[in-house]
Amino acid sequence: MDLNDTPEQSAFRREVRAFLAAQLPPALSHKVQHRLRLGKEDTVLWQRILHQRGWGAPGWPKAFGGTGWSAIEQHIFEEEAADAGAPRQLDFGLRMVAPVIMAFGNKAQQERFLPRILSGEDWWCQGYSEPGAGSDLASLRTRAERKGQHYVVNGQKAWTTLGQHADWIFCLVRTSTEGRPQEGISFLLIDMKSKGITVRPTIMLDGEHEVNETYFDDVEVPVENLVGEENRGWTYAKFLLGHERTGLANVGQWKRLLKRLETVARRETASNGRPLIEDARFRDKVAQVKVELLALEVTLLRVLSAEAKDAKKGLGPVASVLKIKGTEIGQAIFELTMQASGHDALAYLPEALEPGYSGPRVGGEHAAAAAGDYFNMRKLSIFGGSNEIQRNIISQMLLGL
Amino acid sequence: MDFSYTEEQQALQDSLRRFLAKEYDFEKRRQISRSAAGYSKEHWRTLAEMGVLGLGIPEAHGGMNGSPVDTMLVMESFGRALVLEPYLPTVVLCGGLVRDAGTEAQQAALLPAIAMGELLMAFAHYEQGSRYALEHVATTAKREGNGYVLNGAKSLVLSGLQAGKLLVSARTAGGARDRAGVSLFLVDREAPGVSAQGYVTQDGGRAAEVKLADVRVGADALLGLEGGALPVIERAVDLAIAALCAEAVGAMDALLETTREYLKTRKQFGTPIGRFQVLQHRMADMLIAIEQARSMAMVAAVKVQSEDAAERRRMVSSAKALVGQSARYVGQQAVQLHGGMGVTDELAAAHLFKRLTVINATFGDADHHLAQVSDSLLVA
Ligand SMILES: Cc1cc2nc3c(=O)[nH]c(=O)nc-3n(C[C@H](O)[C@H](O)[C@H](O)COP(=O)(O)OP(=O)(O)OC[C@H]3O[C@@H](n4cnc5c(N)ncnc54)[C@H](O)[C@@H]3O)c2cc1C
Ligand SMILES: Cc1cc2nc3c(=O)[nH]c(=O)nc-3n(C[C@H](O)[C@H](O)[C@H](O)COP(=O)(O)OP(=O)(O)OC[C@H]3O[C@@H](n4cnc5c(N)ncnc54)[C@H](O)[C@@H]3O)c2cc1C
């Protein structure tokens, strides 16, 4: 047993660091470090830079233009990129639809879609949930009827994250009402520019536009955009959810944000006039999160190492452990950052989240995003399968209850 | 021991609830929050007519001579409806300070105007870097001729832009964190040298950063004893905390109710989600947290009247600590139980959650007040 990098891993880490130092634009990492608002152009810019280096898809095999990195190497890359303040790559294309297309799509689909994900040309969003189908995803009702060489799609998807920027949406649609609900679902790739698609913003509780409702009104989708077989979409969707949940462990990002919290606690003054970090009551809470995060990191590495030994098995229900812990730790970090900001966090100054803002502030720079982040990040325990659903999975699949 | 309300108190609560049910539904509240003023002048007038604005004001000055228990009933109703009108700064804080520390002339000039809804006031006390320390006052007031010259900057002044008059704390002696040497001054919002930068708060309310640059006031602007304002301020803030505890209880009641409705109507897996035991138990824990908070809001309302300042502060801190913890738990869980809908701007649940978060951080969060209680254990 050895928890340190092997010599190869340390060399890899140095290579990643050198690349980040040379290639990550300072203006971009400034935005990330200071939690300023990120736009589509920021994500796309970073994807292009990575792509130029051949690192556009850390999780893909070489055959599809990926890096071919092992799970541990991917983790090292993510950790270093997060630490340097690189924006997160967009999961929807890279980590969600791409693995499905690789595993279940045909050659034409692979050639058509994967390169454009890699280069950042196509922005993807996820069309699973519906107003009536959240935790109970299999009850989804958006219909796709085959008419000649097209499917005609009607219905409504909810919560499409960043759908306002999207070129494509991968959707679960109902192609049959026979048998169990899971049995009549298909996986369709839909061009967001198609006639009959309307995207309407759903404003989040922090006032930001991040999710949308996406309506389909007689949208014609060529049959070649069906992934795999008709009525087998549920299998593909479940495969994808495993990928989504490991992403939610988010260890690299949490490590950076925990460091930031420590900096904030050093800068802030407690009510007795001393630095807040000297307040043991507060410091213990930060220390607790630090201990939990270390444990999660090692748990993640254990899971990834086991997966590397038996790649075919996939992650399975243990992904739920990572999702629950990762999201709880993230929420704790944001809550403590707000608490550290004291009542300075109470001012709602959304303009202060734009780069170059020089208007009035209440408290330190970190205070501007503190409450909004706390509010917004309540989503972590709700999406990607709520933490209640994850606990159901653990008790059924891992405990046999 | 008596936990019952008088007939007058019952009547006040009933009429207030009726008014709010009719005039203050979630959509109307949203409109008020988005308006330039951030509160409804019409509602303010109605509250004056109902006697609510004069509740804590002596009868001699046009009020009802009510107690903190009356204030508790009002604030609880306000909490349910997420009322935005500036009752806390104008009536509870400034009305309380003028009543408790003002001269007869100051009372006669200000209290009837507050009771009649003609005057908004703001308490300009906190400064950047003070966190929750009430003794931290770096703003200065220097004697000059017959009056004083004020210089400094105040932060998070609730309704600081809308108010006609400000009560400003400033140092007439001592260093920035000394208990002695703090004085209170009555300052016109529009007086030369006063500037306010207003903004919306996380709960849709209003506050401002207020700057004072060579602001000249007369000797009659001094409220209470020169250099002896801190104990008066502490008492006023305790009254405000008691009021906030009651408001939080009202907001938690509303949140539990709306979540209960949601669990009974939202269906997943072919059944109302309220059938899932894990959610039932969560709701049971929320109910328990609220009952504990309700008890502590009562403790605060009664003990804030204590003549013994140490006991008063200990009890009020006990209440604010527990109410803050309950508010956090109930708020977070209510959002969680709403699923995705809980993190949108669309439902009252998220707004109640945000208001509860703001209440927790107003005049000291749960940890700050727990520390006060904890430190009091050292004094045997
Ligand atoms: C910010 C955000 C972004 C999102 N992005 C996307 C996206 O891009 N694409 C997409 O398809 N979807 C997206 N989602 C949707 C997300 O996956 C759903 O919100 C989630 O699955 C929960 O569904 P729901 O909101 O309908 O809640 P519900 O399913 O109605 O759940 C309500 C409450 O009931 C609980 N519950 C439900 N069933 C059970 C049970 N059996 N046992 C115990 N408790 C239960 C839940 O845990 C929750 O607390 C997003 C959601 C959010 C909030
Ligand atoms: C010290 C002691 C003194 C006692 N004295 C008395 C006495 O004087 N008179 C008397 O009549 N009895 C007495 N009891 C018995 C006591 O009432 C039972 O132990 C109790 O009702 C639990 O029953 P059980 O032990 O069979 O556990 P079980 O009922 O088997 O419960 C096991 C676990 O399952 C949980 N559980 C069970 N049903 C549900 C459900 N529907 N939903 C969720 N969780 C559930 C329980 O909470 C528990 O955690 C005593 C027990 C103890 C330990």
mmCIF file of C-alpha atoms in Angstrom, chain A residues 47-308:
data_model
loop_
_atom_site.group_PDB
_atom_site.id
_atom_site.type_symbol
_atom_site.label_atom_id
_atom_site.label_comp_id
_atom_site.label_asym_id
_atom_site.label_seq_id
_atom_site.Cartn_x
_atom_site.Cartn_y
_atom_site.Cartn_z
ATOM 1 C CA GLN A 47 -11.779 23.370 -24.506
ATOM 2 C CA ARG A 48 -9.973 24.685 -27.623
ATOM 3 C CA ILE A 49 -6.720 25.168 -25.725
ATOM 4 C CA LEU A 50 -6.897 21.652 -24.322
ATOM 5 C CA HIS A 51 -7.773 20.258 -27.713
ATOM 6 C CA GLN A 52 -4.716 21.889 -29.292
ATOM 7 C CA ARG A 53 -2.519 20.107 -26.784
ATOM 8 C CA GLY A 54 -4.307 16.827 -27.521
ATOM 9 C CA TRP A 55 -5.924 16.840 -24.088
ATOM 10 C CA GLY A 56 -9.455 17.785 -25.138
ATOM 11 C CA ALA A 57 -10.937 14.568 -23.775
ATOM 12 C CA PRO A 58 -9.097 13.320 -20.685
ATOM 13 C CA GLY A 59 -11.544 10.450 -20.247
ATOM 14 C CA TRP A 60 -11.675 9.113 -23.807
ATOM 15 C CA PRO A 61 -9.643 6.310 -25.317
ATOM 16 C CA LYS A 62 -7.042 7.252 -27.915
ATOM 17 C CA ALA A 63 -9.040 5.657 -30.717
ATOM 18 C CA PHE A 64 -11.582 8.454 -30.485
ATOM 19 C CA GLY A 65 -9.059 11.253 -30.104
ATOM 20 C CA GLY A 66 -8.861 11.087 -26.321
ATOM 21 C CA THR A 67 -5.792 11.032 -24.137
ATOM 22 C CA GLY A 68 -6.019 7.383 -23.246
ATOM 23 C CA TRP A 69 -5.163 8.306 -19.676
ATOM 24 C CA SER A 70 -5.810 5.881 -16.855
ATOM 25 C CA ALA A 71 -8.428 6.794 -14.276
ATOM 26 C CA ILE A 72 -5.674 7.876 -11.885
ATOM 27 C CA GLU A 73 -4.037 10.059 -14.527
ATOM 28 C CA GLN A 74 -7.378 11.656 -15.253
ATOM 29 C CA HIS A 75 -7.743 12.375 -11.570
ATOM 30 C CA ILE A 76 -4.281 13.948 -11.407
ATOM 31 C CA PHE A 77 -5.112 16.105 -14.412
ATOM 32 C CA GLU A 78 -8.415 17.216 -12.944
ATOM 33 C CA GLU A 79 -6.894 17.965 -9.583
ATOM 34 C CA GLU A 80 -4.119 20.076 -11.088
ATOM 35 C CA ALA A 81 -6.443 21.855 -13.512
ATOM 36 C CA ALA A 82 -8.876 22.682 -10.728
ATOM 37 C CA ASP A 83 -6.070 23.884 -8.484
ATOM 38 C CA ALA A 84 -4.784 26.208 -11.196
ATOM 39 C CA GLY A 85 -8.268 27.682 -11.610
ATOM 40 C CA ALA A 86 -9.177 26.132 -14.942
ATOM 41 C CA PRO A 87 -12.922 26.119 -15.635
ATOM 42 C CA ARG A 88 -14.651 22.741 -15.576
ATOM 43 C CA GLN A 89 -14.966 21.207 -18.995
ATOM 44 C CA LEU A 90 -18.548 20.808 -20.090
ATOM 45 C CA ASP A 91 -19.692 17.387 -18.871
ATOM 46 C CA PHE A 92 -22.680 17.012 -21.147
ATOM 47 C CA GLY A 93 -20.690 16.350 -24.278
ATOM 48 C CA LEU A 94 -17.463 14.897 -22.944
ATOM 49 C CA ARG A 95 -18.565 12.793 -20.027
ATOM 50 C CA MET A 96 -22.174 12.026 -20.782
ATOM 51 C CA VAL A 97 -23.211 11.698 -24.382
ATOM 52 C CA ALA A 98 -19.775 10.795 -25.751
ATOM 53 C CA PRO A 99 -19.358 7.577 -23.731
ATOM 54 C CA VAL A 100 -22.861 6.532 -24.851
ATOM 55 C CA ILE A 101 -22.072 7.244 -28.491
ATOM 56 C CA MET A 102 -18.812 5.333 -28.160
ATOM 57 C CA ALA A 103 -20.430 2.339 -26.515
ATOM 58 C CA PHE A 104 -23.769 2.167 -28.328
ATOM 59 C CA GLY A 105 -23.645 4.547 -31.316
ATOM 60 C CA ASN A 106 -22.773 3.516 -34.846
ATOM 61 C CA LYS A 107 -19.648 4.471 -36.743
ATOM 62 C CA ALA A 108 -21.348 7.288 -38.618
ATOM 63 C CA GLN A 109 -22.524 8.836 -35.348
ATOM 64 C CA GLN A 110 -19.101 8.479 -33.796
ATOM 65 C CA GLU A 111 -17.461 10.201 -36.761
ATOM 66 C CA ARG A 112 -20.043 12.908 -36.939
ATOM 67 C CA PHE A 113 -20.354 13.912 -33.286
ATOM 68 C CA LEU A 114 -17.217 13.023 -31.340
ATOM 69 C CA PRO A 115 -14.700 15.286 -33.130
ATOM 70 C CA ARG A 116 -16.964 18.304 -32.668
ATOM 71 C CA ILE A 117 -17.265 17.613 -28.950
ATOM 72 C CA LEU A 118 -13.502 17.343 -28.715
ATOM 73 C CA SER A 119 -12.890 20.618 -30.508
ATOM 74 C CA GLY A 120 -15.545 22.533 -28.584
ATOM 75 C CA GLU A 121 -17.545 23.229 -31.734
ATOM 76 C CA ASP A 122 -20.719 21.603 -30.414
ATOM 77 C CA TRP A 123 -22.304 22.467 -27.076
ATOM 78 C CA TRP A 124 -24.469 19.650 -25.717
ATOM 79 C CA CYS A 125 -27.201 19.639 -23.119
ATOM 80 C CA GLN A 126 -29.076 16.862 -21.358
ATOM 81 C CA GLY A 127 -32.782 16.225 -21.914
ATOM 82 C CA TYR A 128 -33.745 13.584 -19.387
ATOM 83 C CA SER A 129 -35.957 15.157 -16.729
ATOM 84 C CA GLU A 130 -39.466 16.398 -17.289
ATOM 85 C CA PRO A 131 -41.833 18.302 -15.025
ATOM 86 C CA GLY A 132 -43.528 15.012 -14.109
ATOM 87 C CA ALA A 133 -40.458 12.811 -14.313
ATOM 88 C CA GLY A 134 -37.685 13.746 -11.892
ATOM 89 C CA SER A 135 -36.599 11.056 -9.479
ATOM 90 C CA ASP A 136 -38.945 8.729 -11.329
ATOM 91 C CA LEU A 137 -37.207 9.254 -14.635
ATOM 92 C CA ALA A 138 -38.755 6.205 -16.251
ATOM 93 C CA SER A 139 -42.171 7.864 -16.158
ATOM 94 C CA LEU A 140 -41.076 10.338 -18.839
ATOM 95 C CA ARG A 141 -43.674 11.193 -21.467
ATOM 96 C CA THR A 142 -42.012 13.130 -24.257
ATOM 97 C CA ARG A 143 -43.109 11.097 -27.303
ATOM 98 C CA ALA A 144 -41.225 10.220 -30.455
ATOM 99 C CA GLU A 145 -43.327 8.730 -33.227
ATOM 100 C CA ARG A 146 -41.680 7.190 -36.199
ATOM 101 C CA LYS A 147 -42.950 8.674 -39.489
ATOM 102 C CA GLY A 148 -40.944 7.456 -42.479
ATOM 103 C CA GLN A 149 -37.360 8.571 -42.128
ATOM 104 C CA HIS A 150 -38.104 10.788 -39.126
ATOM 105 C CA TYR A 151 -39.169 10.673 -35.547
ATOM 106 C CA VAL A 152 -41.692 13.360 -34.663
ATOM 107 C CA VAL A 153 -41.043 14.532 -31.133
ATOM 108 C CA ASN A 154 -43.598 16.198 -28.850
ATOM 109 C CA GLY A 155 -43.305 17.050 -25.189
ATOM 110 C CA GLN A 156 -41.404 19.027 -22.630
ATOM 111 C CA LYS A 157 -38.042 18.620 -20.938
ATOM 112 C CA ALA A 158 -37.264 20.435 -17.701
ATOM 113 C CA TRP A 159 -34.060 21.650 -16.096
ATOM 114 C CA THR A 160 -31.951 21.618 -19.263
ATOM 115 C CA THR A 161 -28.725 23.039 -17.867
ATOM 116 C CA LEU A 162 -27.147 25.675 -20.126
ATOM 117 C CA GLY A 163 -29.559 24.669 -22.888
ATOM 118 C CA GLN A 164 -29.607 28.330 -23.900
ATOM 119 C CA HIS A 165 -26.132 27.814 -25.398
ATOM 120 C CA ALA A 166 -26.675 24.364 -26.800
ATOM 121 C CA ASP A 167 -26.264 23.153 -30.362
ATOM 122 C CA TRP A 168 -27.461 19.637 -29.519
ATOM 123 C CA ILE A 169 -29.535 17.909 -26.890
ATOM 124 C CA PHE A 170 -29.483 14.199 -26.051
ATOM 125 C CA CYS A 171 -32.958 13.135 -25.067
ATOM 126 C CA LEU A 172 -34.752 10.241 -23.562
ATOM 127 C CA VAL A 173 -38.034 9.876 -25.408
ATOM 128 C CA ARG A 174 -40.907 7.460 -25.258
ATOM 129 C CA THR A 175 -41.213 5.270 -28.327
ATOM 130 C CA SER A 176 -43.487 2.677 -26.807
ATOM 131 C CA THR A 177 -46.059 2.455 -24.037
ATOM 132 C CA GLU A 178 -45.990 -1.303 -23.859
ATOM 133 C CA GLY A 179 -44.410 -3.291 -21.046
ATOM 134 C CA ARG A 180 -42.638 -1.685 -18.109
ATOM 135 C CA PRO A 181 -42.109 2.065 -18.459
ATOM 136 C CA GLN A 182 -38.347 1.469 -18.760
ATOM 137 C CA GLU A 183 -38.888 -0.697 -21.805
ATOM 138 C CA GLY A 184 -40.324 1.951 -24.127
ATOM 139 C CA ILE A 185 -37.599 4.570 -23.930
ATOM 140 C CA SER A 186 -35.192 5.545 -26.699
ATOM 141 C CA PHE A 187 -32.085 7.708 -26.823
ATOM 142 C CA LEU A 188 -32.270 10.458 -29.452
ATOM 143 C CA LEU A 189 -29.813 13.140 -30.506
ATOM 144 C CA ILE A 190 -31.637 16.314 -31.475
ATOM 145 C CA ASP A 191 -30.346 19.429 -33.206
ATOM 146 C CA MET A 192 -31.369 22.419 -31.071
ATOM 147 C CA LYS A 193 -31.863 24.495 -34.215
ATOM 148 C CA SER A 194 -34.677 22.155 -35.364
ATOM 149 C CA LYS A 195 -38.027 23.730 -36.113
ATOM 150 C CA GLY A 196 -40.446 23.396 -33.184
ATOM 151 C CA ILE A 197 -37.964 23.663 -30.289
ATOM 152 C CA THR A 198 -38.508 26.468 -27.789
ATOM 153 C CA VAL A 199 -36.174 27.141 -24.872
ATOM 154 C CA ARG A 200 -37.486 29.119 -21.892
ATOM 155 C CA PRO A 201 -35.361 30.157 -18.932
ATOM 156 C CA THR A 202 -36.069 28.912 -15.417
ATOM 157 C CA ILE A 203 -34.535 31.458 -13.047
ATOM 158 C CA MET A 204 -32.738 29.961 -10.065
ATOM 159 C CA LEU A 205 -33.121 31.176 -6.499
ATOM 160 C CA ASP A 206 -29.883 33.137 -6.743
ATOM 161 C CA GLY A 207 -31.343 35.078 -9.667
ATOM 162 C CA GLU A 208 -29.141 33.393 -12.288
ATOM 163 C CA HIS A 209 -30.139 31.829 -15.600
ATOM 164 C CA GLU A 210 -28.636 28.379 -15.620
ATOM 165 C CA VAL A 211 -31.473 25.986 -16.440
ATOM 166 C CA ASN A 212 -34.313 25.973 -18.961
ATOM 167 C CA GLU A 213 -37.502 24.350 -20.005
ATOM 168 C CA THR A 214 -37.214 22.927 -23.496
ATOM 169 C CA TYR A 215 -40.428 22.375 -25.476
ATOM 170 C CA PHE A 216 -40.773 20.102 -28.482
ATOM 171 C CA ASP A 217 -43.618 20.802 -30.851
ATOM 172 C CA ASP A 218 -43.709 18.370 -33.815
ATOM 173 C CA VAL A 219 -39.930 18.383 -34.016
ATOM 174 C CA GLU A 220 -38.653 16.221 -36.872
ATOM 175 C CA VAL A 221 -35.573 14.186 -36.019
ATOM 176 C CA PRO A 222 -33.901 12.037 -38.693
ATOM 177 C CA VAL A 223 -33.920 8.344 -37.735
ATOM 178 C CA GLU A 224 -30.136 8.223 -38.066
ATOM 179 C CA ASN A 225 -30.013 10.247 -34.834
ATOM 180 C CA LEU A 226 -31.286 7.311 -32.807
ATOM 181 C CA VAL A 227 -28.523 5.858 -30.668
ATOM 182 C CA GLY A 228 -28.461 2.067 -30.475
ATOM 183 C CA GLU A 229 -31.751 0.297 -30.689
ATOM 184 C CA GLU A 230 -35.228 1.656 -30.321
ATOM 185 C CA ASN A 231 -36.699 1.038 -26.813
ATOM 186 C CA ARG A 232 -33.294 0.269 -25.338
ATOM 187 C CA GLY A 233 -32.562 3.838 -24.233
ATOM 188 C CA TRP A 234 -32.993 3.115 -20.534
ATOM 189 C CA THR A 235 -29.966 0.831 -20.507
ATOM 190 C CA TYR A 236 -27.859 3.519 -22.167
ATOM 191 C CA ALA A 237 -29.182 6.176 -19.801
ATOM 192 C CA LYS A 238 -28.261 4.184 -16.728
ATOM 193 C CA PHE A 239 -24.794 3.592 -18.117
ATOM 194 C CA LEU A 240 -24.470 7.349 -18.453
ATOM 195 C CA LEU A 241 -25.694 8.161 -14.946
ATOM 196 C CA GLY A 242 -22.752 6.256 -13.482
ATOM 197 C CA HIS A 243 -20.423 8.551 -15.406
ATOM 198 C CA GLU A 244 -22.294 11.647 -14.241
ATOM 199 C CA ARG A 245 -22.118 10.704 -10.567
ATOM 200 C CA THR A 246 -18.352 10.218 -10.345
ATOM 201 C CA GLY A 247 -18.022 13.673 -11.862
ATOM 202 C CA LEU A 248 -20.067 14.943 -8.952
ATOM 203 C CA ALA A 249 -17.449 13.839 -6.421
ATOM 204 C CA ASN A 250 -15.613 16.896 -7.723
ATOM 205 C CA VAL A 251 -12.642 16.422 -5.431
ATOM 206 C CA GLY A 252 -10.293 18.744 -7.330
ATOM 207 C CA GLN A 253 -12.693 21.684 -7.273
ATOM 208 C CA TRP A 254 -13.504 21.191 -3.611
ATOM 209 C CA LYS A 255 -9.814 21.167 -2.728
ATOM 210 C CA ARG A 256 -9.317 24.532 -4.394
ATOM 211 C CA LEU A 257 -12.459 25.987 -2.822
ATOM 212 C CA LEU A 258 -11.448 24.716 0.595
ATOM 213 C CA LYS A 259 -8.089 26.494 0.215
ATOM 214 C CA ARG A 260 -10.006 29.616 -0.717
ATOM 215 C CA LEU A 261 -12.171 29.228 2.384
ATOM 216 C CA GLU A 262 -9.021 29.056 4.504
ATOM 217 C CA THR A 263 -7.772 32.268 2.881
ATOM 218 C CA VAL A 264 -11.117 33.948 3.508
ATOM 219 C CA ALA A 265 -11.020 32.870 7.165
ATOM 220 C CA ARG A 266 -7.540 34.406 7.496
ATOM 221 C CA ARG A 267 -8.689 37.669 5.954
ATOM 222 C CA GLU A 268 -11.958 38.043 7.776
ATOM 223 C CA THR A 269 -12.111 39.580 11.212
ATOM 224 C CA ALA A 270 -14.033 37.848 13.988
ATOM 225 C CA SER A 271 -16.304 39.844 16.288
ATOM 226 C CA ASN A 272 -13.473 40.143 18.815
ATOM 227 C CA GLY A 273 -11.294 41.888 16.248
ATOM 228 C CA ARG A 274 -8.957 38.907 15.727
ATOM 229 C CA PRO A 275 -8.581 36.985 12.444
ATOM 230 C CA LEU A 276 -11.515 34.613 12.046
ATOM 231 C CA ILE A 277 -9.177 31.630 11.605
ATOM 232 C CA GLU A 278 -8.199 32.028 15.277
ATOM 233 C CA ASP A 279 -11.797 31.333 16.318
ATOM 234 C CA ALA A 280 -11.686 27.627 17.262
ATOM 235 C CA ARG A 281 -15.454 27.273 16.898
ATOM 236 C CA PHE A 282 -15.217 28.243 13.245
ATOM 237 C CA ARG A 283 -11.859 26.625 12.563
ATOM 238 C CA ASP A 284 -13.122 23.237 13.734
ATOM 239 C CA LYS A 285 -15.805 23.334 11.077
ATOM 240 C CA VAL A 286 -13.220 23.986 8.382
ATOM 241 C CA ALA A 287 -10.988 21.248 9.793
ATOM 242 C CA GLN A 288 -13.918 18.811 9.764
ATOM 243 C CA VAL A 289 -14.504 19.428 6.071
ATOM 244 C CA LYS A 290 -10.803 19.030 5.388
ATOM 245 C CA VAL A 291 -10.769 15.629 7.066
ATOM 246 C CA GLU A 292 -13.890 14.533 5.190
ATOM 247 C CA LEU A 293 -12.455 15.683 1.891
ATOM 248 C CA LEU A 294 -9.227 13.770 2.420
ATOM 249 C CA ALA A 295 -11.261 10.656 3.152
ATOM 250 C CA LEU A 296 -13.348 11.203 0.035
ATOM 251 C CA GLU A 297 -10.291 11.654 -2.115
ATOM 252 C CA VAL A 298 -8.868 8.348 -0.957
ATOM 253 C CA THR A 299 -12.246 6.660 -1.360
ATOM 254 C CA LEU A 300 -12.400 7.991 -4.899
ATOM 255 C CA LEU A 301 -8.889 6.759 -5.648
ATOM 256 C CA ARG A 302 -9.727 3.327 -4.244
ATOM 257 C CA VAL A 303 -12.765 3.152 -6.491
ATOM 258 C CA LEU A 304 -10.841 4.357 -9.534
ATOM 259 C CA SER A 305 -8.004 1.903 -8.917
ATOM 260 C CA ALA A 306 -10.437 -0.981 -8.632
ATOM 261 C CA GLU A 307 -12.172 0.154 -11.787
ATOM 262 C CA ALA A 308 -8.847 0.352 -13.612
#
